[in-house]
PDB file of C-alpha atoms and ligand atoms in Angstrom:
ATOM      1  CA  MET P  22      10.792  -0.832  18.356  1.00 34.00           C
ATOM      2  CA  THR P  23      11.158  -4.581  19.051  1.00 33.00           C
ATOM      3  CA  ASP P  24      13.187  -7.085  17.048  1.00 30.00           C
ATOM      4  CA  GLN P  25       9.982  -8.318  15.484  1.00 28.00           C
ATOM      5  CA  GLN P  26       9.122  -4.931  14.049  1.00 29.00           C
ATOM      6  CA  ILE P  27      12.492  -4.620  12.359  1.00 28.00           C
ATOM      7  CA  ALA P  28      13.008  -7.593  10.113  1.00 30.00           C
ATOM      8  CA  THR P  29      16.563  -6.978   8.971  1.00 27.00           C
ATOM      9  CA  ALA P  30      18.154  -7.887   5.706  1.00 25.00           C
ATOM     10  CA  ALA P  31      19.883 -10.670   7.645  1.00 25.00           C
ATOM     11  CA  GLY P  32      16.634 -12.574   7.276  1.00 26.00           C
ATOM     12  CA  ASP P  33      14.576 -12.179  10.474  1.00 26.00           C
ATOM     13  CA  ALA P  34      11.050 -13.343   9.845  1.00 30.00           C
ATOM     14  CA  ALA P  35       8.535 -10.548   9.501  1.00 35.00           C
ATOM     15  CA  PRO P  36       5.315 -10.790  11.546  1.00 34.00           C
ATOM     16  CA  GLY P  37       2.447 -12.777  10.124  1.00 38.00           C
ATOM     17  CA  ALA P  38       4.475 -14.366   7.341  1.00 37.00           C
ATOM     18  CA  ASP P  39       2.984 -17.679   6.278  1.00 40.00           C
ATOM     19  CA  ALA P  40       5.516 -18.561   3.582  1.00 41.00           C
ATOM     20  CA  PRO P  41       8.861 -17.012   4.459  1.00 40.00           C
ATOM     21  CA  LEU P  42      10.938 -18.350   1.598  1.00 43.00           C
ATOM     22  CA  PHE P  43      10.814 -16.601  -1.732  1.00 48.00           C
ATOM     23  CA  ARG P  44      12.819 -18.631  -4.186  1.00 50.00           C
ATOM     24  CA  HIS P  45      12.775 -15.847  -6.708  1.00 61.00           C
ATOM     25  CA  ALA P  46      13.191 -12.809  -4.480  1.00 75.00           C
ATOM     26  CA  VAL P  47      12.861  -9.553  -6.382  1.00 86.00           C
ATOM     27  CA  ARG P  48      16.272  -7.857  -6.330  1.00 89.00           C
ATOM     28  CA  LEU P  49      15.072  -4.237  -6.244  1.00 96.00           C
ATOM     29  CA  ALA P  50      18.396  -3.303  -7.787  1.00 96.00           C
ATOM     30  CA  SER P  51      16.923  -0.073  -9.168  1.00 97.00           C
ATOM     31  CA  PHE P  52      17.061   1.371  -5.618  1.00 98.00           C
ATOM     32  CA  PRO P  53      20.338   2.539  -4.069  1.00 97.00           C
ATOM     33  CA  ARG P  54      21.584  -0.221  -1.779  1.00 96.00           C
ATOM     34  CA  GLY P  55      21.034   0.159   1.993  1.00 95.00           C
ATOM     35  CA  GLY P  56      18.514   2.531   3.510  1.00 96.00           C
ATOM     36  CA  VAL P  57      15.135   1.687   4.891  1.00 98.00           C
ATOM     37  CA  ALA P  58      11.958   0.118   3.579  1.00 98.00           C
ATOM     38  CA  ALA P  59       8.734   0.369   5.559  1.00 98.00           C
ATOM     39  CA  VAL P  60       5.447  -1.476   5.231  1.00 98.00           C
ATOM     40  CA  PHE P  61       2.294   0.013   6.788  1.00 98.00           C
ATOM     41  CA  GLY P  62      -0.338  -2.665   7.257  1.00 98.00           C
ATOM     42  CA  ALA P  63       2.171  -5.455   7.835  1.00 98.00           C
ATOM     43  CA  SER P  64      -0.491  -7.506   9.649  1.00 98.00           C
ATOM     44  CA  GLY P  65      -2.577  -7.780   6.482  1.00 98.00           C
ATOM     45  CA  GLY P  66      -2.389 -10.566   3.939  1.00 97.00           C
ATOM     46  CA  ILE P  67      -0.495  -8.615   1.277  1.00 98.00           C
ATOM     47  CA  GLY P  68       1.417  -6.462   3.790  1.00 98.00           C
ATOM     48  CA  ALA P  69       2.806  -9.503   5.621  1.00 98.00           C
ATOM     49  CA  ALA P  70       3.906 -11.107   2.356  1.00 98.00           C
ATOM     50  CA  LEU P  71       5.555  -7.863   1.224  1.00 98.00           C
ATOM     51  CA  SER P  72       7.376  -7.591   4.568  1.00 98.00           C
ATOM     52  CA  SER P  73       8.715 -11.131   4.233  1.00 97.00           C
ATOM     53  CA  ALA P  74       9.727 -10.642   0.612  1.00 97.00           C
ATOM     54  CA  LEU P  75      11.597  -7.440   1.426  1.00 98.00           C
ATOM     55  CA  ALA P  76      13.443  -9.129   4.287  1.00 96.00           C
ATOM     56  CA  GLU P  77      14.277 -12.065   2.046  1.00 95.00           C
ATOM     57  CA  GLY P  78      15.504  -9.817  -0.746  1.00 94.00           C
ATOM     58  CA  GLY P  79      18.148  -8.277   1.508  1.00 94.00           C
ATOM     59  CA  HIS P  80      18.464  -5.077  -0.514  1.00 96.00           C
ATOM     60  CA  PHE P  81      17.646  -2.637   2.299  1.00 97.00           C
ATOM     61  CA  ASN P  82      19.439  -2.357   5.639  1.00 97.00           C
ATOM     62  CA  ALA P  83      16.203  -2.355   7.605  1.00 97.00           C
ATOM     63  CA  ILE P  84      12.619  -3.373   6.937  1.00 98.00           C
ATOM     64  CA  LEU P  85      10.191  -1.683   9.319  1.00 98.00           C
ATOM     65  CA  CYS P  86       6.819  -3.362   9.634  1.00 98.00           C
ATOM     66  CA  PHE P  87       3.977  -1.333  11.124  1.00 98.00           C
ATOM     67  CA  SER P  88       0.473  -2.346  12.135  1.00 98.00           C
ATOM     68  CA  ARG P  89      -2.121  -1.582  14.754  1.00 98.00           C
ATOM     69  CA  SER P  90      -0.249  -3.995  17.056  1.00 97.00           C
ATOM     70  CA  SER P  91       3.397  -3.103  16.248  1.00 97.00           C
ATOM     71  CA  ASP P  92       5.630  -0.968  18.471  1.00 95.00           C
ATOM     72  CA  PRO P  93       5.183   1.849  17.684  1.00 96.00           C
ATOM     73  CA  ALA P  94       1.667   1.026  16.542  1.00 98.00           C
ATOM     74  CA  PHE P  95      -0.281   3.158  14.135  1.00 98.00           C
ATOM     75  CA  ASP P  96      -3.943   3.623  13.421  1.00 98.00           C
ATOM     76  CA  LEU P  97      -4.943   5.348  10.219  1.00 98.00           C
ATOM     77  CA  THR P  98      -7.551   7.376  12.113  1.00 98.00           C
ATOM     78  CA  ASP P  99      -4.992   8.777  14.593  1.00 98.00           C
ATOM     79  CA  GLU P 100      -2.626  11.276  12.987  1.00 98.00           C
ATOM     80  CA  ALA P 101      -0.340  11.435  16.042  1.00 98.00           C
ATOM     81  CA  SER P 102       0.343   7.702  15.643  1.00 98.00           C
ATOM     82  CA  LEU P 103       1.138   8.214  11.944  1.00 98.00           C
ATOM     83  CA  ALA P 104       3.586  10.983  12.862  1.00 98.00           C
ATOM     84  CA  ARG P 105       5.308   8.749  15.458  1.00 98.00           C
ATOM     85  CA  ALA P 106       5.645   5.831  13.045  1.00 98.00           C
ATOM     86  CA  SER P 107       6.963   8.133  10.308  1.00 98.00           C
ATOM     87  CA  GLU P 108       9.567   9.501  12.677  1.00 98.00           C
ATOM     88  CA  ALA P 109      10.680   5.968  13.481  1.00 98.00           C
ATOM     89  CA  VAL P 110      11.108   5.275   9.757  1.00 98.00           C
ATOM     90  CA  ALA P 111      13.204   8.411   9.199  1.00 98.00           C
ATOM     91  CA  ALA P 112      15.308   7.682  12.282  1.00 98.00           C
ATOM     92  CA  ALA P 113      16.301   4.292  10.856  1.00 98.00           C
ATOM     93  CA  GLY P 114      18.116   5.715   7.788  1.00 98.00           C
ATOM     94  CA  ASP P 115      17.471   6.919   4.239  1.00 98.00           C
ATOM     95  CA  VAL P 116      13.805   6.268   3.491  1.00 98.00           C
ATOM     96  CA  ARG P 117      13.915   4.449   0.147  1.00 98.00           C
ATOM     97  CA  LEU P 118      10.648   2.540  -0.010  1.00 98.00           C
ATOM     98  CA  VAL P 119       7.326   2.985   1.773  1.00 99.00           C
ATOM     99  CA  ILE P 120       4.420   0.687   0.983  1.00 99.00           C
ATOM    100  CA  ILE P 121       0.983   1.507   2.365  1.00 99.00           C
ATOM    101  CA  ALA P 122      -0.693  -1.898   2.372  1.00 99.00           C
ATOM    102  CA  THR P 123      -3.676  -0.993   4.527  1.00 98.00           C
ATOM    103  CA  GLY P 124      -7.262  -0.954   3.382  1.00 98.00           C
ATOM    104  CA  MET P 125     -10.846  -1.792   4.291  1.00 98.00           C
ATOM    105  CA  LEU P 126     -13.647  -3.297   2.217  1.00 98.00           C
ATOM    106  CA  HIS P 127     -15.800  -4.695   5.030  1.00 97.00           C
ATOM    107  CA  GLU P 128     -15.638  -4.260   8.768  1.00 97.00           C
ATOM    108  CA  GLY P 129     -17.755  -5.994  11.402  1.00 94.00           C
ATOM    109  CA  ASP P 130     -21.318  -6.148  10.145  1.00 93.00           C
ATOM    110  CA  ALA P 131     -20.680  -3.469   7.521  1.00 94.00           C
ATOM    111  CA  GLN P 132     -20.496  -5.057   4.083  1.00 95.00           C
ATOM    112  CA  PRO P 133     -19.944  -3.142   0.823  1.00 97.00           C
ATOM    113  CA  GLU P 134     -23.105  -1.473  -0.457  1.00 97.00           C
ATOM    114  CA  LYS P 135     -24.991  -3.296  -3.215  1.00 97.00           C
ATOM    115  CA  SER P 136     -27.426  -0.423  -3.812  1.00 98.00           C
ATOM    116  CA  TRP P 137     -27.870   3.288  -3.095  1.00 98.00           C
ATOM    117  CA  ARG P 138     -30.498   2.126  -0.542  1.00 98.00           C
ATOM    118  CA  GLU P 139     -27.599   1.024   1.681  1.00 98.00           C
ATOM    119  CA  LEU P 140     -25.695   4.331   1.586  1.00 98.00           C
ATOM    120  CA  ASP P 141     -24.949   5.447   5.127  1.00 98.00           C
ATOM    121  CA  ALA P 142     -23.047   8.562   6.174  1.00 98.00           C
ATOM    122  CA  ALA P 143     -21.064   6.915   8.970  1.00 97.00           C
ATOM    123  CA  ARG P 144     -20.028   3.946   6.818  1.00 97.00           C
ATOM    124  CA  LEU P 145     -18.987   6.200   3.953  1.00 98.00           C
ATOM    125  CA  ALA P 146     -16.983   8.370   6.341  1.00 98.00           C
ATOM    126  CA  ARG P 147     -15.261   5.275   7.753  1.00 98.00           C
ATOM    127  CA  ALA P 148     -14.335   4.025   4.258  1.00 98.00           C
ATOM    128  CA  PHE P 149     -12.845   7.418   3.391  1.00 98.00           C
ATOM    129  CA  ALA P 150     -11.015   7.650   6.744  1.00 98.00           C
ATOM    130  CA  ILE P 151      -9.274   4.301   6.238  1.00 98.00           C
ATOM    131  CA  ASN P 152      -8.830   4.119   2.465  1.00 98.00           C
ATOM    132  CA  ALA P 153      -8.104   7.761   1.633  1.00 99.00           C
ATOM    133  CA  THR P 154      -7.534  10.152   4.553  1.00 99.00           C
ATOM    134  CA  GLY P 155      -5.228   7.862   6.553  1.00 98.00           C
ATOM    135  CA  PRO P 156      -2.923   7.134   3.588  1.00 99.00           C
ATOM    136  CA  ALA P 157      -2.970  10.867   2.699  1.00 99.00           C
ATOM    137  CA  LEU P 158      -1.761  11.741   6.195  1.00 98.00           C
ATOM    138  CA  LEU P 159       0.956   9.098   5.919  1.00 98.00           C
ATOM    139  CA  MET P 160       2.046  10.794   2.691  1.00 98.00           C
ATOM    140  CA  LYS P 161       2.064  14.123   4.542  1.00 98.00           C
ATOM    141  CA  HIS P 162       4.481  12.727   7.142  1.00 98.00           C
ATOM    142  CA  LEU P 163       6.624  10.534   4.905  1.00 98.00           C
ATOM    143  CA  LEU P 164       7.007  12.184   1.505  1.00 98.00           C
ATOM    144  CA  PRO P 165       9.049  15.109   2.901  1.00 98.00           C
ATOM    145  CA  ARG P 166      11.390  12.505   4.373  1.00 98.00           C
ATOM    146  CA  LEU P 167      12.258  10.791   1.089  1.00 98.00           C
ATOM    147  CA  PRO P 168      15.836  11.539  -0.011  1.00 97.00           C
ATOM    148  CA  ARG P 169      16.241  14.403  -2.481  1.00 96.00           C
ATOM    149  CA  ALA P 170      18.335  12.238  -4.821  1.00 97.00           C
ATOM    150  CA  GLY P 171      18.347   8.595  -5.893  1.00 97.00           C
ATOM    151  CA  LYS P 172      15.340   6.327  -6.399  1.00 98.00           C
ATOM    152  CA  ALA P 173      12.841   6.381  -3.566  1.00 98.00           C
ATOM    153  CA  MET P 174       9.170   5.450  -3.618  1.00 98.00           C
ATOM    154  CA  LEU P 175       5.909   5.619  -1.772  1.00 99.00           C
ATOM    155  CA  ALA P 176       3.438   3.095  -3.152  1.00 99.00           C
ATOM    156  CA  ALA P 177      -0.127   3.009  -1.855  1.00 99.00           C
ATOM    157  CA  LEU P 178      -2.182  -0.102  -2.498  1.00 99.00           C
ATOM    158  CA  SER P 179      -5.349   0.963  -4.243  1.00 98.00           C
ATOM    159  CA  ALA P 180      -7.829  -1.194  -6.174  1.00 98.00           C
ATOM    160  CA  ARG P 181      -8.954  -1.437  -9.779  1.00 98.00           C
ATOM    161  CA  VAL P 182     -12.529  -1.058  -8.575  1.00 97.00           C
ATOM    162  CA  GLY P 183     -11.545   2.503  -7.606  1.00 98.00           C
ATOM    163  CA  SER P 184     -11.213   3.245 -11.337  1.00 98.00           C
ATOM    164  CA  ILE P 185     -14.144   5.365 -12.555  1.00 98.00           C
ATOM    165  CA  GLY P 186     -13.373   4.583 -16.201  1.00 97.00           C
ATOM    166  CA  ASP P 187     -13.414   0.845 -15.500  1.00 96.00           C
ATOM    167  CA  ASN P 188     -16.618   0.819 -13.415  1.00 97.00           C
ATOM    168  CA  ARG P 189     -19.235  -1.160 -15.304  1.00 96.00           C
ATOM    169  CA  LEU P 190     -20.893  -3.045 -12.451  1.00 96.00           C
ATOM    170  CA  GLY P 191     -21.632  -0.320  -9.892  1.00 97.00           C
ATOM    171  CA  GLY P 192     -22.073  -1.147  -6.209  1.00 97.00           C
ATOM    172  CA  TRP P 193     -19.379  -1.032  -3.502  1.00 98.00           C
ATOM    173  CA  TYR P 194     -19.946   2.739  -3.399  1.00 98.00           C
ATOM    174  CA  GLY P 195     -17.804   3.549  -0.351  1.00 98.00           C
ATOM    175  CA  TYR P 196     -14.864   1.332  -1.297  1.00 98.00           C
ATOM    176  CA  ARG P 197     -14.829   2.448  -4.933  1.00 98.00           C
ATOM    177  CA  ALA P 198     -15.191   6.143  -4.083  1.00 98.00           C
ATOM    178  CA  SER P 199     -12.585   6.091  -1.300  1.00 98.00           C
ATOM    179  CA  LYS P 200     -10.070   4.335  -3.564  1.00 98.00           C
ATOM    180  CA  ALA P 201     -10.773   6.866  -6.331  1.00 98.00           C
ATOM    181  CA  ALA P 202     -10.089   9.590  -3.746  1.00 99.00           C
ATOM    182  CA  LEU P 203      -6.856   7.833  -2.770  1.00 99.00           C
ATOM    183  CA  ASN P 204      -5.775   7.804  -6.414  1.00 98.00           C
ATOM    184  CA  GLN P 205      -6.355  11.564  -6.715  1.00 98.00           C
ATOM    185  CA  LEU P 206      -4.464  12.197  -3.449  1.00 99.00           C
ATOM    186  CA  VAL P 207      -1.517  10.119  -4.716  1.00 99.00           C
ATOM    187  CA  HIS P 208      -1.542  11.997  -8.028  1.00 98.00           C
ATOM    188  CA  CYS P 209      -1.571  15.406  -6.278  1.00 98.00           C
ATOM    189  CA  ALA P 210       1.228  14.418  -3.921  1.00 98.00           C
ATOM    190  CA  ALA P 211       3.340  13.103  -6.802  1.00 98.00           C
ATOM    191  CA  ILE P 212       3.246  16.512  -8.489  1.00 98.00           C
ATOM    192  CA  GLU P 213       4.442  18.215  -5.303  1.00 98.00           C
ATOM    193  CA  LEU P 214       7.038  15.506  -4.660  1.00 98.00           C
ATOM    194  CA  ALA P 215       8.609  15.965  -8.096  1.00 98.00           C
ATOM    195  CA  ARG P 216       9.542  19.548  -7.231  1.00 97.00           C
ATOM    196  CA  ARG P 217      11.458  18.444  -4.142  1.00 96.00           C
ATOM    197  CA  SER P 218      12.774  14.979  -5.002  1.00 97.00           C
ATOM    198  CA  PRO P 219      12.907  14.579  -8.785  1.00 97.00           C
ATOM    199  CA  ASP P 220      14.105  10.961  -8.609  1.00 98.00           C
ATOM    200  CA  ALA P 221      11.308   9.926  -6.236  1.00 98.00           C
ATOM    201  CA  ILE P 222       8.080   8.170  -7.213  1.00 98.00           C
ATOM    202  CA  CYS P 223       4.606   8.204  -5.676  1.00 98.00           C
ATOM    203  CA  VAL P 224       2.125   5.732  -7.145  1.00 98.00           C
ATOM    204  CA  ALA P 225      -1.103   3.837  -6.573  1.00 98.00           C
ATOM    205  CA  LEU P 226      -0.909   0.098  -7.237  1.00 98.00           C
ATOM    206  CA  HIS P 227      -3.617  -2.494  -7.829  1.00 98.00           C
ATOM    207  CA  PRO P 228      -2.389  -5.829  -6.437  1.00 98.00           C
ATOM    208  CA  GLY P 229      -4.782  -8.039  -8.406  1.00 97.00           C
ATOM    209  CA  THR P 230      -7.285 -10.316  -6.699  1.00 96.00           C
ATOM    210  CA  VAL P 231      -5.472 -11.828  -3.745  1.00 97.00           C
ATOM    211  CA  ALA P 232      -6.651 -14.431  -1.231  1.00 95.00           C
ATOM    212  CA  THR P 233      -6.752 -12.406   2.014  1.00 96.00           C
ATOM    213  CA  ARG P 234      -9.166 -11.507   4.810  1.00 95.00           C
ATOM    214  CA  LEU P 235     -10.331  -8.535   2.748  1.00 96.00           C
ATOM    215  CA  SER P 236     -11.295 -10.554  -0.313  1.00 94.00           C
ATOM    216  CA  ALA P 237     -12.391 -13.766   1.449  1.00 91.00           C
ATOM    217  CA  PRO P 238     -16.147 -13.110   1.365  1.00 92.00           C
ATOM    218  CA  PHE P 239     -16.099 -12.106  -2.329  1.00 89.00           C
ATOM    219  CA  ALA P 240     -13.181 -13.470  -4.318  1.00 69.00           C
ATOM    220  CA  SER P 241     -13.576 -16.469  -6.542  1.00 66.00           C
ATOM    221  CA  ALA P 242     -10.982 -19.242  -6.472  1.00 61.00           C
ATOM    222  CA  SER P 243      -8.910 -17.218  -8.952  1.00 73.00           C
ATOM    223  CA  GLY P 244      -7.343 -15.006  -6.250  1.00 92.00           C
ATOM    224  CA  VAL P 245      -3.572 -15.482  -6.079  1.00 95.00           C
ATOM    225  CA  ALA P 246      -1.669 -16.210  -2.867  1.00 96.00           C
ATOM    226  CA  PRO P 247      -0.292 -13.143  -1.041  1.00 97.00           C
ATOM    227  CA  VAL P 248       3.249 -14.443  -1.628  1.00 97.00           C
ATOM    228  CA  GLU P 249       2.692 -14.314  -5.374  1.00 97.00           C
ATOM    229  CA  ALA P 250       1.034 -10.886  -5.194  1.00 98.00           C
ATOM    230  CA  ALA P 251       4.006  -9.540  -3.229  1.00 98.00           C
ATOM    231  CA  ARG P 252       6.420 -10.824  -5.871  1.00 97.00           C
ATOM    232  CA  HIS P 253       4.394  -9.184  -8.639  1.00 97.00           C
ATOM    233  CA  LEU P 254       4.123  -5.872  -6.785  1.00 98.00           C
ATOM    234  CA  LEU P 255       7.835  -5.730  -5.944  1.00 98.00           C
ATOM    235  CA  GLY P 256       8.637  -6.489  -9.577  1.00 97.00           C
ATOM    236  CA  VAL P 257       6.547  -3.468 -10.625  1.00 98.00           C
ATOM    237  CA  ILE P 258       8.086  -1.323  -7.870  1.00 98.00           C
ATOM    238  CA  ASP P 259      11.541  -2.246  -9.161  1.00 98.00           C
ATOM    239  CA  ARG P 260      10.616  -1.297 -12.749  1.00 97.00           C
ATOM    240  CA  LEU P 261       8.817   1.989 -12.099  1.00 98.00           C
ATOM    241  CA  LYS P 262      10.714   5.169 -12.972  1.00 98.00           C
ATOM    242  CA  PRO P 263      10.297   8.844 -11.981  1.00 98.00           C
ATOM    243  CA  GLU P 264       8.293   9.489 -15.163  1.00 98.00           C
ATOM    244  CA  ASN P 265       5.727   6.973 -13.876  1.00 98.00           C
ATOM    245  CA  SER P 266       5.191   8.962 -10.667  1.00 98.00           C
ATOM    246  CA  GLY P 267       1.588   9.993 -10.070  1.00 98.00           C
ATOM    247  CA  GLY P 268       0.255   6.977 -11.970  1.00 98.00           C
ATOM    248  CA  PHE P 269      -2.044   4.071 -11.158  1.00 98.00           C
ATOM    249  CA  TYR P 270      -0.603   0.672 -12.159  1.00 98.00           C
ATOM    250  CA  ASP P 271      -1.706  -2.908 -11.796  1.00 98.00           C
ATOM    251  CA  TRP P 272       0.345  -5.910 -10.646  1.00 97.00           C
ATOM    252  CA  ARG P 273       1.748  -6.376 -14.152  1.00 97.00           C
ATOM    253  CA  GLY P 274       2.839  -2.749 -14.375  1.00 98.00           C
ATOM    254  CA  MET P 275       0.017  -1.847 -16.774  1.00 98.00           C
ATOM    255  CA  PRO P 276      -1.618   1.575 -16.280  1.00 98.00           C
ATOM    256  CA  VAL P 277      -5.178   1.402 -14.929  1.00 98.00           C
ATOM    257  CA  PRO P 278      -7.649   3.994 -16.261  1.00 98.00           C
ATOM    258  CA  TRP P 279      -8.618   6.683 -13.764  1.00 97.00           C
TER     259      TRP P 279
HETATM  260  N1  NAP T  22      -7.076  -8.755  -1.501  1.00 61.85           N
HETATM  261  C1  NAP T  22      -7.464  -8.290  -2.700  1.00 61.85           C
HETATM  262  O1  NAP T  22      -7.987  -9.047  -3.543  1.00 61.85           O
HETATM  263  C2  NAP T  22      -7.277  -6.840  -3.046  1.00 61.85           C
HETATM  264  C3  NAP T  22      -7.697  -6.406  -4.315  1.00 61.85           C
HETATM  265  C4  NAP T  22      -7.514  -5.066  -4.661  1.00 61.85           C
HETATM  266  C5  NAP T  22      -6.935  -4.193  -3.755  1.00 61.85           C
HETATM  267  N2  NAP T  22      -6.537  -4.660  -2.525  1.00 61.85           N
HETATM  268  C6  NAP T  22      -5.934  -3.676  -1.608  1.00 61.85           C
HETATM  269  O2  NAP T  22      -4.708  -4.181  -1.083  1.00 61.85           O
HETATM  270  C7  NAP T  22      -4.508  -3.641   0.231  1.00 61.85           C
HETATM  271  C8  NAP T  22      -4.188  -4.751   1.218  1.00 61.85           C
HETATM  272  O3  NAP T  22      -5.332  -5.590   1.304  1.00 61.85           O
HETATM  273  P1  NAP T  22      -5.304  -7.079   1.898  1.00 61.85           P
HETATM  274  O4  NAP T  22      -6.027  -7.909   0.907  1.00 61.85           O
HETATM  275  O5  NAP T  22      -3.935  -7.459   2.323  1.00 61.85           O
HETATM  276  O6  NAP T  22      -6.280  -6.875   3.161  1.00 61.85           O
HETATM  277  P2  NAP T  22      -6.167  -7.363   4.666  1.00 61.85           P
HETATM  278  O7  NAP T  22      -5.490  -8.680   4.755  1.00 61.85           O
HETATM  279  O8  NAP T  22      -7.549  -7.226   5.205  1.00 61.85           O
HETATM  280  O9  NAP T  22      -5.203  -6.256   5.341  1.00 61.85           O
HETATM  281  C9  NAP T  22      -5.677  -4.970   5.590  1.00 61.85           C
HETATM  282  C10 NAP T  22      -4.655  -4.233   6.421  1.00 61.85           C
HETATM  283  O10 NAP T  22      -5.153  -2.912   6.709  1.00 61.85           O
HETATM  284  C11 NAP T  22      -4.991  -2.681   8.093  1.00 61.85           C
HETATM  285  N3  NAP T  22      -5.939  -1.715   8.615  1.00 61.85           N
HETATM  286  C12 NAP T  22      -7.285  -1.683   8.476  1.00 61.85           C
HETATM  287  N4  NAP T  22      -7.786  -0.649   9.147  1.00 61.85           N
HETATM  288  C13 NAP T  22      -6.748  -0.009   9.737  1.00 61.85           C
HETATM  289  C14 NAP T  22      -6.616   1.118  10.569  1.00 61.85           C
HETATM  290  N5  NAP T  22      -7.693   1.832  10.976  1.00 61.85           N
HETATM  291  N6  NAP T  22      -5.376   1.495  10.978  1.00 61.85           N
HETATM  292  C15 NAP T  22      -4.281   0.789  10.611  1.00 61.85           C
HETATM  293  N7  NAP T  22      -4.342  -0.298   9.826  1.00 61.85           N
HETATM  294  C16 NAP T  22      -5.570  -0.694   9.400  1.00 61.85           C
HETATM  295  C17 NAP T  22      -5.227  -4.056   8.715  1.00 61.85           C
HETATM  296  O11 NAP T  22      -4.769  -4.050  10.052  1.00 61.85           O
HETATM  297  P3  NAP T  22      -5.320  -5.123  11.140  1.00 61.85           P
HETATM  298  O12 NAP T  22      -4.596  -6.406  10.880  1.00 61.85           O
HETATM  299  O13 NAP T  22      -4.982  -4.479  12.439  1.00 61.85           O
HETATM  300  O14 NAP T  22      -6.813  -5.230  10.897  1.00 61.85           O
HETATM  301  C18 NAP T  22      -4.367  -4.894   7.770  1.00 61.85           C
HETATM  302  O15 NAP T  22      -3.002  -4.757   8.088  1.00 61.85           O
HETATM  303  C19 NAP T  22      -5.765  -2.827   0.556  1.00 61.85           C
HETATM  304  O16 NAP T  22      -5.551  -1.469   0.245  1.00 61.85           O
HETATM  305  C20 NAP T  22      -6.801  -3.386  -0.398  1.00 61.85           C
HETATM  306  O17 NAP T  22      -7.833  -2.452  -0.677  1.00 61.85           O
HETATM  307  C21 NAP T  22      -6.687  -5.943  -2.144  1.00 61.85           C
END
């Protein structure tokens, strides 16, 4: 693990941060002080901003930032790499906060499907591997490592378009379906987690429309900056309680229909 991968509460810059100073850092005072926070997908737009905000906030002793190019690196399609990264998190102290900020909407030439005519088995499998199976395996390796007492949380970034109840436009089959699967996986895991760690929380969060690589080809000018999205998400993370575990919430903390 290099210095860059551990941005400490002393204020080391996290990788990929474009705006390191958060004037209104979220205090995260609902979590016991100290311990470890980890961001998976720290090279992404929202993940980098979350990493910086956590370092700036100074609440946790260590902020571990993982990506496909960190040390150790992880790839969501390689369970051994997820196990290694999870071990590194647990070795750093009490695991208080894990944010899975990975995700895929388009990759290479593969754009989200506009019609059933574009459905393709390999592309669907890839969407599920990255948006659902990979995060599920991270939950497998990390949820048993959350402390048995005191607030701790695993938050997986989902998307409102994964809501079946909210789907009025259709399209984006693979992304929508894989995010709906992620939501179900989070809900299942939260039920099991409650038996072991009653103070712990496992949730799916919708970050809002955010100006990142993922949204660039689609988002209108209304997408917020990643720095702002990170502040919103950490505010929700600070407010969520054990009774909210298993839920799907947006950046304001409002429940999103399944
Ligand atoms: N931006 C929005 O408007 C928006 C809206 C709703 C939901 N979301 C959700 O928010 C989350 C973060 O999105 P973002 O906008 O920050 O996207 P982003 O900038 O494209 O970041 C995506 C992240 O996922 C990582 N990733 C992709 N495939 C991976 C793999 N196989 N193994 C490991 N990491 C992988 C990327 O790593 P590399 O850097 O190595 O590619 C990157 O760190 C996603 O779950 C997304 O669905 C975003």
